[in-house]
Amino acid sequence: MPLVAIETLPDDSRLWIFGARAPLDDVDAPRLMGAVDRFLNDWTAHGQPLTCARELVSEHFLVVAVDERTEDASGCSIDGLFRILKQAEEGIGTTMVGGGIVHFRGPMGLVHSCTRAEFTLMALEGDANEETPVFDTTLTKLGDYRARFERPARASWHKDLLDQARR
């Protein structure tokens, strides 16, 4: 099945959120999305097409979802998605795949990225607190993404990083 609008997928769709370390500009965003769209338009698992969708959010987040009611995404098919993103990283000058990055909204409303250690240090210095808006890239269901992708640090796993700063 071809790529569909993310709004058409059910809440129980499987989800991957990839956070770019640096914002994607007007040159890099179309490059990334072009590579992703070419892959997703032909994405299959065990020879069966996957009903999938994607969106780019806040110049930092690539969100990919699969409706697994008709066909589950297999390990090999998921590996293919990660391979495409690793290849795309080379052309866009930022990382998309890999963990350890915290994404948060700064006082001016812009999205920022840092390591977990840097976020903890920000908390120690008073530059991050329980009200700091953070983005949860660990979510695995589309409904959870819709409900709580961005929320205060106190309501996310990020609170653990703030607690570390208090110890």
PDB file of C-alpha atoms in Angstrom, residues 14-93:
ATOM      1  CA  ARG A  14       3.532   0.944  15.685  1.00  0.00           C
ATOM      2  CA  LEU A  15       5.729   4.015  15.905  1.00  0.00           C
ATOM      3  CA  TRP A  16       9.335   5.134  15.612  1.00  0.00           C
ATOM      4  CA  ILE A  17      10.472   8.656  16.413  1.00  0.00           C
ATOM      5  CA  PHE A  18      13.881   9.753  15.167  1.00  0.00           C
ATOM      6  CA  GLY A  19      15.238  12.979  16.629  1.00  0.00           C
ATOM      7  CA  ALA A  20      17.804  14.980  14.693  1.00  0.00           C
ATOM      8  CA  ARG A  21      20.595  16.453  16.800  1.00  0.00           C
ATOM      9  CA  ALA A  22      20.491  19.655  14.696  1.00  0.00           C
ATOM     10  CA  PRO A  23      17.424  21.226  13.064  1.00  0.00           C
ATOM     11  CA  LEU A  24      16.761  20.278   9.453  1.00  0.00           C
ATOM     12  CA  ASP A  25      16.819  23.305   7.176  1.00  0.00           C
ATOM     13  CA  ASP A  26      15.062  23.969   3.856  1.00  0.00           C
ATOM     14  CA  VAL A  27      17.739  21.993   1.992  1.00  0.00           C
ATOM     15  CA  ASP A  28      18.193  19.009   4.310  1.00  0.00           C
ATOM     16  CA  ALA A  29      14.525  18.409   5.193  1.00  0.00           C
ATOM     17  CA  PRO A  30      13.474  17.696   1.570  1.00  0.00           C
ATOM     18  CA  ARG A  31      16.535  15.469   1.106  1.00  0.00           C
ATOM     19  CA  LEU A  32      15.630  13.422   4.151  1.00  0.00           C
ATOM     20  CA  MET A  33      11.934  13.226   3.338  1.00  0.00           C
ATOM     21  CA  GLY A  34      12.638  12.279  -0.273  1.00  0.00           C
ATOM     22  CA  ALA A  35      14.791   9.340   0.816  1.00  0.00           C
ATOM     23  CA  VAL A  36      12.253   8.297   3.451  1.00  0.00           C
ATOM     24  CA  ASP A  37       9.312   8.547   1.033  1.00  0.00           C
ATOM     25  CA  ARG A  38      11.088   6.458  -1.619  1.00  0.00           C
ATOM     26  CA  PHE A  39      11.688   3.775   1.001  1.00  0.00           C
ATOM     27  CA  LEU A  40       8.221   3.873   2.576  1.00  0.00           C
ATOM     28  CA  ASN A  41       6.414   3.756  -0.776  1.00  0.00           C
ATOM     29  CA  ASP A  42       7.983   0.321  -1.340  1.00  0.00           C
ATOM     30  CA  TRP A  43       8.213  -0.842   2.299  1.00  0.00           C
ATOM     31  CA  THR A  44       7.286  -4.488   2.696  1.00  0.00           C
ATOM     32  CA  ALA A  45       7.516  -7.226   5.318  1.00  0.00           C
ATOM     33  CA  HIS A  46       7.689 -10.809   4.133  1.00  0.00           C
ATOM     34  CA  GLY A  47       6.788  -9.569   0.652  1.00  0.00           C
ATOM     35  CA  GLN A  48       3.616  -7.834   1.848  1.00  0.00           C
ATOM     36  CA  PRO A  49       3.254  -4.051   1.541  1.00  0.00           C
ATOM     37  CA  LEU A  50       3.051  -2.107   4.786  1.00  0.00           C
ATOM     38  CA  THR A  51       0.474   0.620   5.371  1.00  0.00           C
ATOM     39  CA  CYS A  52       2.640   3.408   6.720  1.00  0.00           C
ATOM     40  CA  ALA A  53       2.883   7.136   7.227  1.00  0.00           C
ATOM     41  CA  ARG A  54       5.429   9.724   8.223  1.00  0.00           C
ATOM     42  CA  GLU A  55       5.728  13.335   9.262  1.00  0.00           C
ATOM     43  CA  LEU A  56       8.477  15.796  10.078  1.00  0.00           C
ATOM     44  CA  VAL A  57       7.826  17.782  13.255  1.00  0.00           C
ATOM     45  CA  SER A  58       9.507  20.947  14.572  1.00  0.00           C
ATOM     46  CA  GLU A  59      12.496  20.636  12.187  1.00  0.00           C
ATOM     47  CA  HIS A  60      13.880  17.861  14.421  1.00  0.00           C
ATOM     48  CA  PHE A  61      11.618  14.813  14.509  1.00  0.00           C
ATOM     49  CA  LEU A  62      10.899  12.235  11.861  1.00  0.00           C
ATOM     50  CA  VAL A  63       7.879  10.203  12.921  1.00  0.00           C
ATOM     51  CA  VAL A  64       7.182   6.915  11.099  1.00  0.00           C
ATOM     52  CA  ALA A  65       4.135   4.760  11.834  1.00  0.00           C
ATOM     53  CA  VAL A  66       2.898   1.405  10.535  1.00  0.00           C
ATOM     54  CA  ASP A  67      -0.630   0.057  10.787  1.00  0.00           C
ATOM     55  CA  GLU A  68       0.085  -3.516  11.810  1.00  0.00           C
ATOM     56  CA  ARG A  69      -3.538  -4.683  11.611  1.00  0.00           C
ATOM     57  CA  THR A  70      -2.855  -6.118   8.155  1.00  0.00           C
ATOM     58  CA  GLU A  71       0.879  -6.885   8.307  1.00  0.00           C
ATOM     59  CA  ASP A  72       3.484  -6.630  11.063  1.00  0.00           C
ATOM     60  CA  ALA A  73       6.734  -4.846  10.367  1.00  0.00           C
ATOM     61  CA  SER A  74       9.404  -7.542  10.532  1.00  0.00           C
ATOM     62  CA  GLY A  75      12.901  -7.219  11.939  1.00  0.00           C
ATOM     63  CA  CYS A  76      14.372  -7.145   8.442  1.00  0.00           C
ATOM     64  CA  SER A  77      11.921  -4.485   7.264  1.00  0.00           C
ATOM     65  CA  ILE A  78      12.689  -2.323  10.304  1.00  0.00           C
ATOM     66  CA  ASP A  79      16.425  -2.776   9.693  1.00  0.00           C
ATOM     67  CA  GLY A  80      15.821  -1.438   6.185  1.00  0.00           C
ATOM     68  CA  LEU A  81      14.282   1.749   7.594  1.00  0.00           C
ATOM     69  CA  PHE A  82      17.268   2.264   9.896  1.00  0.00           C
ATOM     70  CA  ARG A  83      19.689   1.676   6.992  1.00  0.00           C
ATOM     71  CA  ILE A  84      17.956   4.340   4.896  1.00  0.00           C
ATOM     72  CA  LEU A  85      18.176   6.824   7.759  1.00  0.00           C
ATOM     73  CA  LYS A  86      21.862   6.078   8.372  1.00  0.00           C
ATOM     74  CA  GLN A  87      22.525   6.696   4.659  1.00  0.00           C
ATOM     75  CA  ALA A  88      20.491   9.916   4.748  1.00  0.00           C
ATOM     76  CA  GLU A  89      22.502  11.170   7.741  1.00  0.00           C
ATOM     77  CA  GLU A  90      25.580  11.409   5.543  1.00  0.00           C
ATOM     78  CA  GLY A  91      23.835  13.893   3.249  1.00  0.00           C
ATOM     79  CA  ILE A  92      22.091  16.038   5.848  1.00  0.00           C
ATOM     80  CA  GLY A  93      24.886  16.691   8.307  1.00  0.00           C
TER      81      GLY A  93
END
